[in-house]
Short mmCIF file of N, CA and C in Angstrom, two decimals:
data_model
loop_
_atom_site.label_atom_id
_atom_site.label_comp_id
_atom_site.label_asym_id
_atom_site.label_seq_id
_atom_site.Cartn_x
_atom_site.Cartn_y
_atom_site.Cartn_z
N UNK A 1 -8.98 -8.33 -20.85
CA UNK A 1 -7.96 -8.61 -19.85
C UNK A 1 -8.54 -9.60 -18.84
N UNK A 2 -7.73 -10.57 -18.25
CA UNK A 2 -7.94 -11.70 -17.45
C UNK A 2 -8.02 -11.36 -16.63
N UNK A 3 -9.11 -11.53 -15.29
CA UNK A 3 -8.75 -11.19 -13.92
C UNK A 3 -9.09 -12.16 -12.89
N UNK A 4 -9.04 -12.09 -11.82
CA UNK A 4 -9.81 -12.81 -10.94
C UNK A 4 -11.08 -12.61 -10.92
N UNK A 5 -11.66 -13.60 -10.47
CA UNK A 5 -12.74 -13.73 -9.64
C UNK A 5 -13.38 -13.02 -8.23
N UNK A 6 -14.88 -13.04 -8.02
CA UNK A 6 -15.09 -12.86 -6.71
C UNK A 6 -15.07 -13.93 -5.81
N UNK A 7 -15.21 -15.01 -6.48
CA UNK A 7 -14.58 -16.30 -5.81
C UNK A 7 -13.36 -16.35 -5.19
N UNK A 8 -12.74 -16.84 -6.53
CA UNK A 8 -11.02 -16.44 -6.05
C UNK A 8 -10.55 -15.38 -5.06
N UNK A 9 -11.00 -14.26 -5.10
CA UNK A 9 -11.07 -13.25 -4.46
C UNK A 9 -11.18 -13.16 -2.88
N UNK A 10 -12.31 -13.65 -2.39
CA UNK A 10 -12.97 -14.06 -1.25
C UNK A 10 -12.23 -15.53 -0.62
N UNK A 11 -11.52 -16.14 -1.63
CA UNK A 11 -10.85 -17.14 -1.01
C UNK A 11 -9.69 -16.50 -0.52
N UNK A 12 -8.81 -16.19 -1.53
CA UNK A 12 -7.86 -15.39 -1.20
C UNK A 12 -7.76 -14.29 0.40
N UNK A 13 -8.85 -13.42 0.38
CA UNK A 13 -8.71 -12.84 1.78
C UNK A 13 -9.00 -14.04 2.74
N UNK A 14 -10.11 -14.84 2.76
CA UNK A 14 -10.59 -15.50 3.98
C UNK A 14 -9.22 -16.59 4.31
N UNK A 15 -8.36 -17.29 3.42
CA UNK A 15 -7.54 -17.98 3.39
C UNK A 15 -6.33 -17.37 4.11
N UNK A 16 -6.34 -15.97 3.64
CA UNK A 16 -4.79 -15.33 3.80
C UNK A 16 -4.85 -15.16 5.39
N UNK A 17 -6.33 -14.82 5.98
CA UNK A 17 -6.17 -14.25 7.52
C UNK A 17 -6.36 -15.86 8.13
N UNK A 18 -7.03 -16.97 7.46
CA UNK A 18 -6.80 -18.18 8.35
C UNK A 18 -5.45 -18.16 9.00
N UNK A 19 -4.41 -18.38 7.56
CA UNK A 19 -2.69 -18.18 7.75
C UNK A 19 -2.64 -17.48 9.02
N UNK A 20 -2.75 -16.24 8.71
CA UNK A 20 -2.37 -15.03 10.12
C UNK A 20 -2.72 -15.80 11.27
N UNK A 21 -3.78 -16.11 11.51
CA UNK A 21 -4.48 -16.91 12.90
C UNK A 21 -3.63 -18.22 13.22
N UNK A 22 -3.08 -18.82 11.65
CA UNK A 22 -2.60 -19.90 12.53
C UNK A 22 -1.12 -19.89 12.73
N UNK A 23 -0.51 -18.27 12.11
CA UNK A 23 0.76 -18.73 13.11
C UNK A 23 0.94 -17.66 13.83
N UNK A 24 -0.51 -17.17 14.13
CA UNK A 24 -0.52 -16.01 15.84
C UNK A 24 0.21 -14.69 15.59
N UNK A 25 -0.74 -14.37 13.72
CA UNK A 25 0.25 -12.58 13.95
C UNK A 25 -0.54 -11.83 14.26
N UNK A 26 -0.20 -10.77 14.71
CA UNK A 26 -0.95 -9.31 14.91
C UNK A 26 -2.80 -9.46 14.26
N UNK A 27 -3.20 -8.63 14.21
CA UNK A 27 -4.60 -8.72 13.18
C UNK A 27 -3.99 -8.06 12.01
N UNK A 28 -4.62 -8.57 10.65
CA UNK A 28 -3.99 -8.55 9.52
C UNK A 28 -5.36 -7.58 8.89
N UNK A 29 -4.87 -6.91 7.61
CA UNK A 29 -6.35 -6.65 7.01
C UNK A 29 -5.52 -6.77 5.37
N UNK A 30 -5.85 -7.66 4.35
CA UNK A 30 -6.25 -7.70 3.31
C UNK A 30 -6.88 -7.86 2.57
N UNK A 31 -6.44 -6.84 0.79
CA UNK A 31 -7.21 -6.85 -0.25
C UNK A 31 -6.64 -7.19 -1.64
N UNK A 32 -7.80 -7.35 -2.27
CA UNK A 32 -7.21 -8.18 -2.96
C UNK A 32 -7.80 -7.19 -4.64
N UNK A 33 -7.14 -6.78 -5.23
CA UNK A 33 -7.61 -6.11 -6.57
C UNK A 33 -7.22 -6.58 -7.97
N UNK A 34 -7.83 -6.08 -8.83
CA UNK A 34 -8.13 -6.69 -9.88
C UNK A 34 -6.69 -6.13 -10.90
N UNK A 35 -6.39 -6.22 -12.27
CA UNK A 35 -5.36 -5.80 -13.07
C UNK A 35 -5.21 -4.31 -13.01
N UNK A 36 -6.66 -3.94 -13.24
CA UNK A 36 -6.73 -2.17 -13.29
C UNK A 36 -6.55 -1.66 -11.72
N UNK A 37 -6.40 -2.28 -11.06
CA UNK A 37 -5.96 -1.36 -9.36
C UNK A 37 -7.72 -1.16 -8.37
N UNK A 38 -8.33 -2.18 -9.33
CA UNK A 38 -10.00 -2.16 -8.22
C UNK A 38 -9.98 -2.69 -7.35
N UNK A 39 -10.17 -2.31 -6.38
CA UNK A 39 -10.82 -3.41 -5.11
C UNK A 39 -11.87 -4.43 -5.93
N UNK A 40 -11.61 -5.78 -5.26
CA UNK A 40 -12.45 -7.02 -5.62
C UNK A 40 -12.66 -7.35 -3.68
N UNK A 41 -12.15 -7.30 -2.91
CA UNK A 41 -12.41 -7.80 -1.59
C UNK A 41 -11.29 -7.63 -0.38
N UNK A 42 -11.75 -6.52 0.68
CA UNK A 42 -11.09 -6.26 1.30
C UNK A 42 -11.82 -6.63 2.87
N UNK A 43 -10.55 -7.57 3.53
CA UNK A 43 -11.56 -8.07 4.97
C UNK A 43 -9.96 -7.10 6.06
N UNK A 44 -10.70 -6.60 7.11
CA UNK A 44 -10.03 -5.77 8.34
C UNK A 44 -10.56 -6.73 9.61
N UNK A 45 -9.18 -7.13 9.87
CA UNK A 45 -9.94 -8.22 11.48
C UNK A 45 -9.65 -7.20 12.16
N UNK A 46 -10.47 -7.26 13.49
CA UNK A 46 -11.16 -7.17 14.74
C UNK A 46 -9.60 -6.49 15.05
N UNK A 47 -9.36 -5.17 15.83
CA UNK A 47 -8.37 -5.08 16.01
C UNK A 47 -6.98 -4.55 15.21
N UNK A 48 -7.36 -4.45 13.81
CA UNK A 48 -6.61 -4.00 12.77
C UNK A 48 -6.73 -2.41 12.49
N UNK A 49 -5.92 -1.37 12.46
CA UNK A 49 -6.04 -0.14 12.93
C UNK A 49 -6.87 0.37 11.25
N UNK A 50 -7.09 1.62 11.83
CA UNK A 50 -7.98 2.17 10.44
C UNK A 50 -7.08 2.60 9.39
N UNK A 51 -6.17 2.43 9.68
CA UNK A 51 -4.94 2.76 7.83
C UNK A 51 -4.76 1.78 7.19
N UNK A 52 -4.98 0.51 8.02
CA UNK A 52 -4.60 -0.55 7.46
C UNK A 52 -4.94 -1.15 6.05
N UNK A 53 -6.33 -0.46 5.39
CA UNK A 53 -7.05 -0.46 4.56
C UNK A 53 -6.10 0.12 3.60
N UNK A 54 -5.47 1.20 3.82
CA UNK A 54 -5.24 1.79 2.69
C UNK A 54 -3.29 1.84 2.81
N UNK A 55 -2.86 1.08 3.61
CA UNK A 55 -1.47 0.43 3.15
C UNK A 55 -1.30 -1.11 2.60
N UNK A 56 -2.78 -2.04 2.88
CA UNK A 56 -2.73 -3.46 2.19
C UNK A 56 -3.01 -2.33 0.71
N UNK A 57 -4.07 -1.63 0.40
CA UNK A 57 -3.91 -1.16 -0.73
C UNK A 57 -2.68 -0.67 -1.41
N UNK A 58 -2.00 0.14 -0.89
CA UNK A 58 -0.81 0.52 -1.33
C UNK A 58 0.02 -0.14 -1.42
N UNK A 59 0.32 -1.33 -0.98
CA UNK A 59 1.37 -2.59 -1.39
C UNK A 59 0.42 -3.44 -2.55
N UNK A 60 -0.69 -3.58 -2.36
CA UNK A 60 -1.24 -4.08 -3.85
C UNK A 60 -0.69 -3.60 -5.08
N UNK A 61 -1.42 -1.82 -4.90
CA UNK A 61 -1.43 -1.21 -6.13
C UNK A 61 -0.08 -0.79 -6.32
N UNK A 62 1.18 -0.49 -5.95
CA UNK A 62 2.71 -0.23 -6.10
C UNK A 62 2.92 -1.60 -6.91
N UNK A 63 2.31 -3.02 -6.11
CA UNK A 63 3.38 -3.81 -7.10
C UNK A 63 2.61 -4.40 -8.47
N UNK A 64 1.02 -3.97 -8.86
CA UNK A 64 0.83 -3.91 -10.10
C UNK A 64 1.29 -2.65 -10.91
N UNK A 65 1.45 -1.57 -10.26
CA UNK A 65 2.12 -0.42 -10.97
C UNK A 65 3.69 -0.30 -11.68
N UNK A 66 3.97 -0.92 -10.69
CA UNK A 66 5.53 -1.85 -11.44
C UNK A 66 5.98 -2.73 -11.47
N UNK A 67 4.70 -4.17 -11.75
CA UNK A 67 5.03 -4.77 -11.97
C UNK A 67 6.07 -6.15 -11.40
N UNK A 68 6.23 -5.63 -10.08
CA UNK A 68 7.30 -6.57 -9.03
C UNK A 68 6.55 -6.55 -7.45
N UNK A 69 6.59 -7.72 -6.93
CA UNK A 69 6.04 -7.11 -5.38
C UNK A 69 6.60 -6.19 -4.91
N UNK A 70 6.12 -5.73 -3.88
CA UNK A 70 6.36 -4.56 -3.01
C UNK A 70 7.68 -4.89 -2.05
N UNK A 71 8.12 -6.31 -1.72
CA UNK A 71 9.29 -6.45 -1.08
C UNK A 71 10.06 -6.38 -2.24
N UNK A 72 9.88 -6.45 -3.97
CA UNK A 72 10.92 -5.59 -4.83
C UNK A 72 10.85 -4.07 -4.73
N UNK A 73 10.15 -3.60 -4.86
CA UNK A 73 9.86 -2.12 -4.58
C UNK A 73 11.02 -1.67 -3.25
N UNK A 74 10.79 -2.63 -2.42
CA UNK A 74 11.67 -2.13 -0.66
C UNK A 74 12.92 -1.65 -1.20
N UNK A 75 13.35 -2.69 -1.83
CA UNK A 75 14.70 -3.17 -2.26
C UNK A 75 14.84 -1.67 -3.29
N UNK A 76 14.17 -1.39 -4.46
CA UNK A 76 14.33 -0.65 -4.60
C UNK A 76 14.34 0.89 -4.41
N UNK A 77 13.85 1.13 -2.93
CA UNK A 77 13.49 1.79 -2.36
C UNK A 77 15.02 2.69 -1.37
N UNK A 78 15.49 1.33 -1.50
CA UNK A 78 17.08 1.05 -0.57
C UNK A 78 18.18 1.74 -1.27
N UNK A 79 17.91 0.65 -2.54
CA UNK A 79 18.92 1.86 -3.91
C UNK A 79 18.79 3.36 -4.37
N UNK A 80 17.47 3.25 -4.60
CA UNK A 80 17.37 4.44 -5.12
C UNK A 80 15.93 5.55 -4.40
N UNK A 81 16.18 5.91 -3.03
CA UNK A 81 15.03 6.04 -2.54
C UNK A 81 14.17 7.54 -2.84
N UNK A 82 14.48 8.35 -3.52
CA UNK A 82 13.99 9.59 -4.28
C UNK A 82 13.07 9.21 -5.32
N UNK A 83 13.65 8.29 -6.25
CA UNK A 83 13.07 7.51 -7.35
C UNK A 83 11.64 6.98 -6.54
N UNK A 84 11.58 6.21 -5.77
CA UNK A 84 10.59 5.81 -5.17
C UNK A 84 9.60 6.50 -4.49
N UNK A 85 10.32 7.29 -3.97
CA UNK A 85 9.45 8.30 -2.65
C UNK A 85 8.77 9.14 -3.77
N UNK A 86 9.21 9.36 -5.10
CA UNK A 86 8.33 10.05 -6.30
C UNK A 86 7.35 9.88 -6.69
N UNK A 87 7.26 8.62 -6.48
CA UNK A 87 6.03 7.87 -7.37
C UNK A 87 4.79 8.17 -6.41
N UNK A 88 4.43 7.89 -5.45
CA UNK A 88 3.27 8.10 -4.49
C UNK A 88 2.52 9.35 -4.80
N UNK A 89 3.14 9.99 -5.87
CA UNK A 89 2.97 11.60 -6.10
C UNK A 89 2.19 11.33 -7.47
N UNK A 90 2.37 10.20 -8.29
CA UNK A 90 1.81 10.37 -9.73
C UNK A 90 0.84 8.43 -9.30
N UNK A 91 1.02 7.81 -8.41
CA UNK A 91 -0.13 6.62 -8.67
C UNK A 91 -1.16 7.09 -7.56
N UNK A 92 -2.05 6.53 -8.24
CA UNK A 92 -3.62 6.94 -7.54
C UNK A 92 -4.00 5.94 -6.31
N UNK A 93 -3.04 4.60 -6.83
CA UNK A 93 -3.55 3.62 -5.23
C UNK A 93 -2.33 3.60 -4.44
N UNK A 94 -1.52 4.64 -4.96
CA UNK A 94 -0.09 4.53 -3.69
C UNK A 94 1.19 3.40 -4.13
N UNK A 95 1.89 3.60 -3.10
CA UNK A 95 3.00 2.47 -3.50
C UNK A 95 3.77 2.81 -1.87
N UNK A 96 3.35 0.79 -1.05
CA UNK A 96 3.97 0.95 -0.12
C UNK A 96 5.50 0.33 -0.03
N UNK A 97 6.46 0.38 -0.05
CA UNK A 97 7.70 -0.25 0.00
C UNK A 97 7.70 -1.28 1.13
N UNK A 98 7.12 -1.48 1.32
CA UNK A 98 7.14 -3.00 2.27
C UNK A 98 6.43 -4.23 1.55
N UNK A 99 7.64 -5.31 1.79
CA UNK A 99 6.62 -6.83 1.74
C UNK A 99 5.19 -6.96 2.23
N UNK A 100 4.50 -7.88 1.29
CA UNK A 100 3.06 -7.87 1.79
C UNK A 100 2.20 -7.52 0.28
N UNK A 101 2.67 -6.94 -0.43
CA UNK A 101 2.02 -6.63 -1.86
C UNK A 101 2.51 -8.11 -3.08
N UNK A 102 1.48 -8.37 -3.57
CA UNK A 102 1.97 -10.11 -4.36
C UNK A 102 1.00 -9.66 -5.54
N UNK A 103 1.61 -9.56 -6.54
CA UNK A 103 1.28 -9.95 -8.41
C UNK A 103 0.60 -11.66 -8.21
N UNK A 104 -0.74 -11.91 -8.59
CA UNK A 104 -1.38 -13.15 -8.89
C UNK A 104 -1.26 -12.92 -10.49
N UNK A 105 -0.64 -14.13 -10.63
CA UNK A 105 -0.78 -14.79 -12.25
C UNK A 105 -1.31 -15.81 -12.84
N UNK A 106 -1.86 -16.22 -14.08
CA UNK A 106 -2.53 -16.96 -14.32
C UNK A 106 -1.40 -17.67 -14.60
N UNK A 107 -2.06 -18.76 -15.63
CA UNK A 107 -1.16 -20.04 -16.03
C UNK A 107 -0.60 -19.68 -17.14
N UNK A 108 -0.74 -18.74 -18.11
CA UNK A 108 0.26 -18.31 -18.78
C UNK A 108 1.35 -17.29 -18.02
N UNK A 109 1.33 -16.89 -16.95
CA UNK A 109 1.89 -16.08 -16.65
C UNK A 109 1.40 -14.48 -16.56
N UNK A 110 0.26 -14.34 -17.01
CA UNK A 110 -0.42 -13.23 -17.38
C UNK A 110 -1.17 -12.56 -16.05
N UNK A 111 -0.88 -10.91 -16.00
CA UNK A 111 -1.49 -10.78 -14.19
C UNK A 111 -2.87 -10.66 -14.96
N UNK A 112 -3.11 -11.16 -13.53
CA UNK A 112 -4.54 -11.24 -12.91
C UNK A 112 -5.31 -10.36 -12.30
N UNK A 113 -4.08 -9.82 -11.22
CA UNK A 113 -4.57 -8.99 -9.74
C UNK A 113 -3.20 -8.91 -8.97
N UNK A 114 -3.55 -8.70 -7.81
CA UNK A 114 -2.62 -8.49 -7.13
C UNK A 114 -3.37 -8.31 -5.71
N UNK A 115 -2.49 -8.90 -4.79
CA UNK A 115 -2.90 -9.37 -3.10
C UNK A 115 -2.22 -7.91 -2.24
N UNK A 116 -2.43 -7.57 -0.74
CA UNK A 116 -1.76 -6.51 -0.75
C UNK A 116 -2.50 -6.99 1.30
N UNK A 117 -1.09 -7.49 1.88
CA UNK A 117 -1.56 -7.33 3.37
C UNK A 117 -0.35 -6.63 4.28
N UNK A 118 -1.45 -6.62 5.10
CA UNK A 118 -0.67 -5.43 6.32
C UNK A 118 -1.39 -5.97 7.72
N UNK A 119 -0.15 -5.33 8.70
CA UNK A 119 -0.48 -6.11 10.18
C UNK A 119 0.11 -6.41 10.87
N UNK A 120 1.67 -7.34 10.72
CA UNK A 120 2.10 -7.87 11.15
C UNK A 120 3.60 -7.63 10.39
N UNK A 121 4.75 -8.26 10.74
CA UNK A 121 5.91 -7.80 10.43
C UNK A 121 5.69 -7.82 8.43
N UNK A 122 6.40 -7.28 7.56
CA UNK A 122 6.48 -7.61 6.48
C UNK A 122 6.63 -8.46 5.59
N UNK A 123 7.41 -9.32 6.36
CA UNK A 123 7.78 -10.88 6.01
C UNK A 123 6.49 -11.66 6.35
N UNK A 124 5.69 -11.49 7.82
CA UNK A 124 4.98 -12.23 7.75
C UNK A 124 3.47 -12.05 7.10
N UNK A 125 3.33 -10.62 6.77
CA UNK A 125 2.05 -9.84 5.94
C UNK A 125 2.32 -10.91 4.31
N UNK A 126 3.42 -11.23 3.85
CA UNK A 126 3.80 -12.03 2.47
C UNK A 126 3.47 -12.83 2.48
N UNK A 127 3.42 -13.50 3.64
CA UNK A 127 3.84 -15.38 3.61
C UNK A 127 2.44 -15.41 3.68
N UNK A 128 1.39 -14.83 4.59
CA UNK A 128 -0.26 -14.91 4.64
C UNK A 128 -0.28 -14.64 3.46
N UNK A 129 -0.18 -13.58 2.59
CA UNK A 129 -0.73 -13.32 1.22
C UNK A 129 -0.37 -14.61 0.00
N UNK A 130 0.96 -14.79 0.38
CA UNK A 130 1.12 -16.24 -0.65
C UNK A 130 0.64 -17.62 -0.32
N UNK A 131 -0.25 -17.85 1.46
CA UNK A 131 -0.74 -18.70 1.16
C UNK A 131 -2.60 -18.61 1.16
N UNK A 132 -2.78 -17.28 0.65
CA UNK A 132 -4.18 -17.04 0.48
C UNK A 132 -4.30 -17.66 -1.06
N UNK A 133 -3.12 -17.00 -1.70
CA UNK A 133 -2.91 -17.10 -3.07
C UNK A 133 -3.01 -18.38 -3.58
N UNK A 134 -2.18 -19.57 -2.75
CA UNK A 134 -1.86 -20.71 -3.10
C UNK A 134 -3.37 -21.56 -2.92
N UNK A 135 -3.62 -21.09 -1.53
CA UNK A 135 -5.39 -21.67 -1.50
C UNK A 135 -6.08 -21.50 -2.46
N UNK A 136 -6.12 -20.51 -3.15
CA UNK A 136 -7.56 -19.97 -4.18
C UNK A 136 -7.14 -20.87 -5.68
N UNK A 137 -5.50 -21.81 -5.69
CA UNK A 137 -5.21 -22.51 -6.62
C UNK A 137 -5.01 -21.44 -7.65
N UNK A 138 -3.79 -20.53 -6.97
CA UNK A 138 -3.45 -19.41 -8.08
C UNK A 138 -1.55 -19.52 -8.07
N UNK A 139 -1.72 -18.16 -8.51
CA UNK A 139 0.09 -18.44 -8.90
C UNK A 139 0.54 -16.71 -8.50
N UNK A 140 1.63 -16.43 -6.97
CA UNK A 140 1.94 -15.61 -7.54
C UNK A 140 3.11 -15.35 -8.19
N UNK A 141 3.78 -14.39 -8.71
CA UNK A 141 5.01 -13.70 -9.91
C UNK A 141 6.23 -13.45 -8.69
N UNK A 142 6.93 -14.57 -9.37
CA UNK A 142 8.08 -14.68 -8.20
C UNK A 142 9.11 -13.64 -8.60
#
């Protein structure tokens, strides 16, 4: 199975919190894991509360667990929210229903990993993660 890098990896976080800094959000903390749900690199700025670790995780690992980001997950969360609120009960890295969780794909389309930030509104935890993504010269699964 294809994955990222610790390269890629390390770009990806250091890139994603540049983003945060340069359009003045909250302190951000993301990570970034591999196909199987591993941590590959998780950075917590200065100021980022101590859960934060383990809800960038849980928007990671929810949207490799099914496969859609975590702002699909919300959505489905909206429709059918029992269905959802279930799952946290049978995955081992969680599943957060908020934007901020991003599927990285290679050039066939094939995952890689998956990005997963928290911090700042939901919308703007995404937009840092897709341009950590875009820095490291990756692709994420729209």
């Amino acid at each position: 199975m294809a994955s990222l890098t610790l390269a890629q990896a390390q770009t990806i976080t250091t890139e994603t919190l540049r983003k945060g800094r340069e359009l003045g959000l909250k302190p951000l903390t993301v990570v970034v894991l591999d196909p199987g749900g591993h941590a590959l690199a998780l950075l917590r700025e200065d100021g980022s509360s101590n859960l934060r670790p383990g809800i960038a995780a849980g928007k990671a690992s929810g949207a490799l667990a099914l496969g859609v980001s975590s702002r699909k997950i919300a959505e489905m969360a909206a429709d059918r929210p029992t269905f959802v609120g279930s799952l946290s009960g049978i995955s081992q890295g969680g599943i957060i229903p908020a934007a901020g969780g991003v599927i990285v794909v290679d050039e066939a389309g094939a995952v890689i990993g998956a990005v997963g930030v928290t911090g700042d509104t939901s919308d703007n935890d995404e937009t840092a993660a897709l341009a950590g993504i875009a820095a490291a010269g990756l692709q994420a699964r729209s």
